[in-house]
Amino acid sequence: MALSKEQIAQRIAKEVKDGYYVNLGIGIPTLVANFVRDDIEVEFQSENGVLGMGPFPFEGEEDPDLINAGKQTITALPGASFFDSALSFSMIRGQHVDLTILGAMEVAQNGDIANWKIPGKMVKGMGGAMDLVASAENIIVAMMHTNRAGASKLLKQCSLPLTGVQCVKKIVTNLAVLEVRDGAFHLLERAPGVSVEEIKKATEGDLVVPENVPEMTF
Amino acid sequence: MINKKVANVTEACKGVADGMTFMLGGFGLSGIPENAIAELVRLNVNDVTCISNNAGVDDFGLGLLLQKKQIKKMISSYVGENAEFERQMLSGELEVELIPQGTLAQRARAAQSGIPAFYTPAGYGTEVAEGKEAREFNGKMHILEHAFEADFAFVKAWKGDTAGNLIFKGSARNFNPNMCGAATITVAEVEELLPVGSLDPNEVHIPGIFVQRIFQGERYEKRIEQRTVRKK
């Protein structure tokens, strides 16, 4: 069975280690916070100026002066801090953030990523994504393996305008966990019940398949 | 102390004219200069360029200026929440320069700091880099970005004093401090304007030297864009 969005987030949460500062993008990445083990210390950074982001507020306690990068009302945990946008991107470009998790429309086998524009159709803008992917050492992409039309999102080359070049290291989709290395996608794990054949069929780019591909555990 | 206080938003916006470039603080609808935006709508200044991370929503924030087609060009990083914006952009009525969020913040900060240009890795290899100088530092490619030039910066703070010192609240801080002093004239509107001596100098986020005019804002709506809550 292909994973749900929640399960993708749950699998990615395993990559979050004790002591990490983590930036979560909008969409599936936001859900990762719900699945991080509670016996480790992790701080979530929101690029609009919050470090130590907490859960959504209780009903009636929403504060318009406290939102995350998705413009959702949030809370701040004890020990949190607020700062301006320039300082926020000093954390990001200065590589003080340990892990960046973001969504994508396309990823290429050389690590290129596209996630901000479909020419003539949809132009939302890159927000902080270009700063994040240009700087982070550790980037995980969370996305569905194929788009709504059923076409692969793991490509030889991106067709959409790029967000960053040669930067994606790891991808978790509804079908698989893959590493991007040496100009190819390397299959690491498959979703429970999903065959290597299915993953091959859904991957347009070059896919390296080792002899043994374990099923994901959560 | 030098007195930066002006009577109201009309005084604060004296000198704005057609064709000018404005910088506006705020992220989404959080920390936007609501009073200044309302005044710009009332003054009906046209053909303006706005530098702001977002473009508001259809009926609030900079969306109000878009509705009246007062904006000629927007410089932003993310405009996803505004259908009218997307329509004007795709139809070519509105000129749009989309730039990385960190670059936007740093171009403001550079203008504030007297730094004409800087190199950043953000956008290298993308269409953002087109026509820009690229250079390698420490084995990594960067592109040259320039400081903004603007006539007015409109910012919103939580508290301020008549000397122009500012304190921001929560994530409503965002681009506001970076834009102070980044334009010819910086106009700060505050929820609470206090007499000099009321703010602890240790807690001032932006010193008054970066602010030319300060006024007591009125009737803040502080609209929430995405109300997300959990059950008790």
PDB file of N, CA, C and O in Angstrom, chain B residues 85-108:
ATOM      1  N   PHE B  85      -4.039  39.182  -7.454  1.00  0.00           N
ATOM      2  CA  PHE B  85      -2.624  39.348  -7.772  1.00  0.00           C
ATOM      3  C   PHE B  85      -2.234  38.406  -8.912  1.00  0.00           C
ATOM      4  O   PHE B  85      -1.638  38.807  -9.901  1.00  0.00           O
ATOM      5  N   GLU B  86      -2.601  37.139  -8.738  1.00  0.00           N
ATOM      6  CA  GLU B  86      -2.228  36.134  -9.734  1.00  0.00           C
ATOM      7  C   GLU B  86      -2.844  36.473 -11.092  1.00  0.00           C
ATOM      8  O   GLU B  86      -2.198  36.344 -12.124  1.00  0.00           O
ATOM      9  N   ARG B  87      -4.080  36.968 -11.049  1.00  0.00           N
ATOM     10  CA  ARG B  87      -4.748  37.325 -12.305  1.00  0.00           C
ATOM     11  C   ARG B  87      -4.012  38.473 -13.003  1.00  0.00           C
ATOM     12  O   ARG B  87      -3.690  38.400 -14.186  1.00  0.00           O
ATOM     13  N   GLN B  88      -3.694  39.543 -12.218  1.00  0.00           N
ATOM     14  CA  GLN B  88      -3.007  40.705 -12.802  1.00  0.00           C
ATOM     15  C   GLN B  88      -1.621  40.329 -13.318  1.00  0.00           C
ATOM     16  O   GLN B  88      -1.152  40.862 -14.318  1.00  0.00           O
ATOM     17  N   MET B  89      -0.980  39.402 -12.604  1.00  0.00           N
ATOM     18  CA  MET B  89       0.372  39.011 -13.004  1.00  0.00           C
ATOM     19  C   MET B  89       0.340  38.188 -14.291  1.00  0.00           C
ATOM     20  O   MET B  89       1.094  38.449 -15.220  1.00  0.00           O
ATOM     21  N   LEU B  90      -0.554  37.177 -14.331  1.00  0.00           N
ATOM     22  CA  LEU B  90      -0.601  36.297 -15.496  1.00  0.00           C
ATOM     23  C   LEU B  90      -1.102  37.043 -16.734  1.00  0.00           C
ATOM     24  O   LEU B  90      -0.730  36.715 -17.855  1.00  0.00           O
ATOM     25  N   SER B  91      -1.905  38.079 -16.531  1.00  0.00           N
ATOM     26  CA  SER B  91      -2.417  38.849 -17.674  1.00  0.00           C
ATOM     27  C   SER B  91      -1.430  39.930 -18.102  1.00  0.00           C
ATOM     28  O   SER B  91      -1.608  40.581 -19.121  1.00  0.00           O
ATOM     29  N   GLY B  92      -0.382  40.134 -17.299  1.00  0.00           N
ATOM     30  CA  GLY B  92       0.645  41.106 -17.675  1.00  0.00           C
ATOM     31  C   GLY B  92       0.337  42.538 -17.231  1.00  0.00           C
ATOM     32  O   GLY B  92       1.103  43.463 -17.500  1.00  0.00           O
ATOM     33  N   GLU B  93      -0.794  42.745 -16.515  1.00  0.00           N
ATOM     34  CA  GLU B  93      -1.123  44.106 -16.039  1.00  0.00           C
ATOM     35  C   GLU B  93      -0.154  44.562 -14.968  1.00  0.00           C
ATOM     36  O   GLU B  93       0.119  45.746 -14.808  1.00  0.00           O
ATOM     37  N   LEU B  94       0.320  43.594 -14.219  1.00  0.00           N
ATOM     38  CA  LEU B  94       1.172  43.892 -13.073  1.00  0.00           C
ATOM     39  C   LEU B  94       2.562  43.311 -13.320  1.00  0.00           C
ATOM     40  O   LEU B  94       2.708  42.156 -13.669  1.00  0.00           O
ATOM     41  N   GLU B  95       3.562  44.156 -13.137  1.00  0.00           N
ATOM     42  CA  GLU B  95       4.937  43.690 -13.261  1.00  0.00           C
ATOM     43  C   GLU B  95       5.332  43.070 -11.920  1.00  0.00           C
ATOM     44  O   GLU B  95       5.054  43.650 -10.875  1.00  0.00           O
ATOM     45  N   VAL B  96       5.950  41.896 -11.972  1.00  0.00           N
ATOM     46  CA  VAL B  96       6.270  41.197 -10.728  1.00  0.00           C
ATOM     47  C   VAL B  96       7.703  40.705 -10.745  1.00  0.00           C
ATOM     48  O   VAL B  96       8.147  40.100 -11.717  1.00  0.00           O
ATOM     49  N   GLU B  97       8.429  40.986  -9.692  1.00  0.00           N
ATOM     50  CA  GLU B  97       9.764  40.417  -9.530  1.00  0.00           C
ATOM     51  C   GLU B  97       9.722  39.539  -8.288  1.00  0.00           C
ATOM     52  O   GLU B  97       9.571  40.026  -7.177  1.00  0.00           O
ATOM     53  N   LEU B  98       9.809  38.233  -8.512  1.00  0.00           N
ATOM     54  CA  LEU B  98       9.811  37.302  -7.378  1.00  0.00           C
ATOM     55  C   LEU B  98      11.249  36.985  -7.009  1.00  0.00           C
ATOM     56  O   LEU B  98      12.047  36.605  -7.866  1.00  0.00           O
ATOM     57  N   ILE B  99      11.564  37.158  -5.751  1.00  0.00           N
ATOM     58  CA  ILE B  99      12.940  36.951  -5.293  1.00  0.00           C
ATOM     59  C   ILE B  99      12.939  36.115  -4.019  1.00  0.00           C
ATOM     60  O   ILE B  99      11.949  36.091  -3.284  1.00  0.00           O
ATOM     61  N   PRO B 100      14.035  35.419  -3.744  1.00  0.00           N
ATOM     62  CA  PRO B 100      14.074  34.596  -2.532  1.00  0.00           C
ATOM     63  C   PRO B 100      13.847  35.437  -1.268  1.00  0.00           C
ATOM     64  O   PRO B 100      14.301  36.591  -1.189  1.00  0.00           O
ATOM     65  N   GLN B 101      13.168  34.848  -0.310  1.00  0.00           N
ATOM     66  CA  GLN B 101      12.797  35.577   0.913  1.00  0.00           C
ATOM     67  C   GLN B 101      14.004  36.110   1.673  1.00  0.00           C
ATOM     68  O   GLN B 101      14.001  37.237   2.165  1.00  0.00           O
ATOM     69  N   GLY B 102      15.044  35.295   1.762  1.00  0.00           N
ATOM     70  CA  GLY B 102      16.248  35.736   2.466  1.00  0.00           C
ATOM     71  C   GLY B 102      16.963  36.846   1.715  1.00  0.00           C
ATOM     72  O   GLY B 102      17.571  37.737   2.327  1.00  0.00           O
ATOM     73  N   THR B 103      16.866  36.799   0.399  1.00  0.00           N
ATOM     74  CA  THR B 103      17.458  37.861  -0.421  1.00  0.00           C
ATOM     75  C   THR B 103      16.683  39.156  -0.224  1.00  0.00           C
ATOM     76  O   THR B 103      17.272  40.240  -0.121  1.00  0.00           O
ATOM     77  N   LEU B 104      15.366  39.037  -0.117  1.00  0.00           N
ATOM     78  CA  LEU B 104      14.533  40.223   0.122  1.00  0.00           C
ATOM     79  C   LEU B 104      14.930  40.877   1.450  1.00  0.00           C
ATOM     80  O   LEU B 104      15.150  42.090   1.529  1.00  0.00           O
ATOM     81  N   ALA B 105      15.052  40.056   2.475  1.00  0.00           N
ATOM     82  CA  ALA B 105      15.419  40.578   3.799  1.00  0.00           C
ATOM     83  C   ALA B 105      16.804  41.223   3.757  1.00  0.00           C
ATOM     84  O   ALA B 105      17.021  42.315   4.305  1.00  0.00           O
ATOM     85  N   GLN B 106      17.727  40.564   3.075  1.00  0.00           N
ATOM     86  CA  GLN B 106      19.093  41.051   3.067  1.00  0.00           C
ATOM     87  C   GLN B 106      19.254  42.286   2.188  1.00  0.00           C
ATOM     88  O   GLN B 106      20.081  43.156   2.473  1.00  0.00           O
ATOM     89  N   ARG B 107      18.465  42.391   1.115  1.00  0.00           N
ATOM     90  CA  ARG B 107      18.528  43.599   0.274  1.00  0.00           C
ATOM     91  C   ARG B 107      18.008  44.811   1.055  1.00  0.00           C
ATOM     92  O   ARG B 107      18.484  45.928   0.887  1.00  0.00           O
ATOM     93  N   ALA B 108      17.021  44.567   1.921  1.00  0.00           N
ATOM     94  CA  ALA B 108      16.538  45.640   2.796  1.00  0.00           C
ATOM     95  C   ALA B 108      17.624  45.993   3.818  1.00  0.00           C
ATOM     96  O   ALA B 108      17.961  47.160   4.022  1.00  0.00           O
TER      97      ALA B 108
END
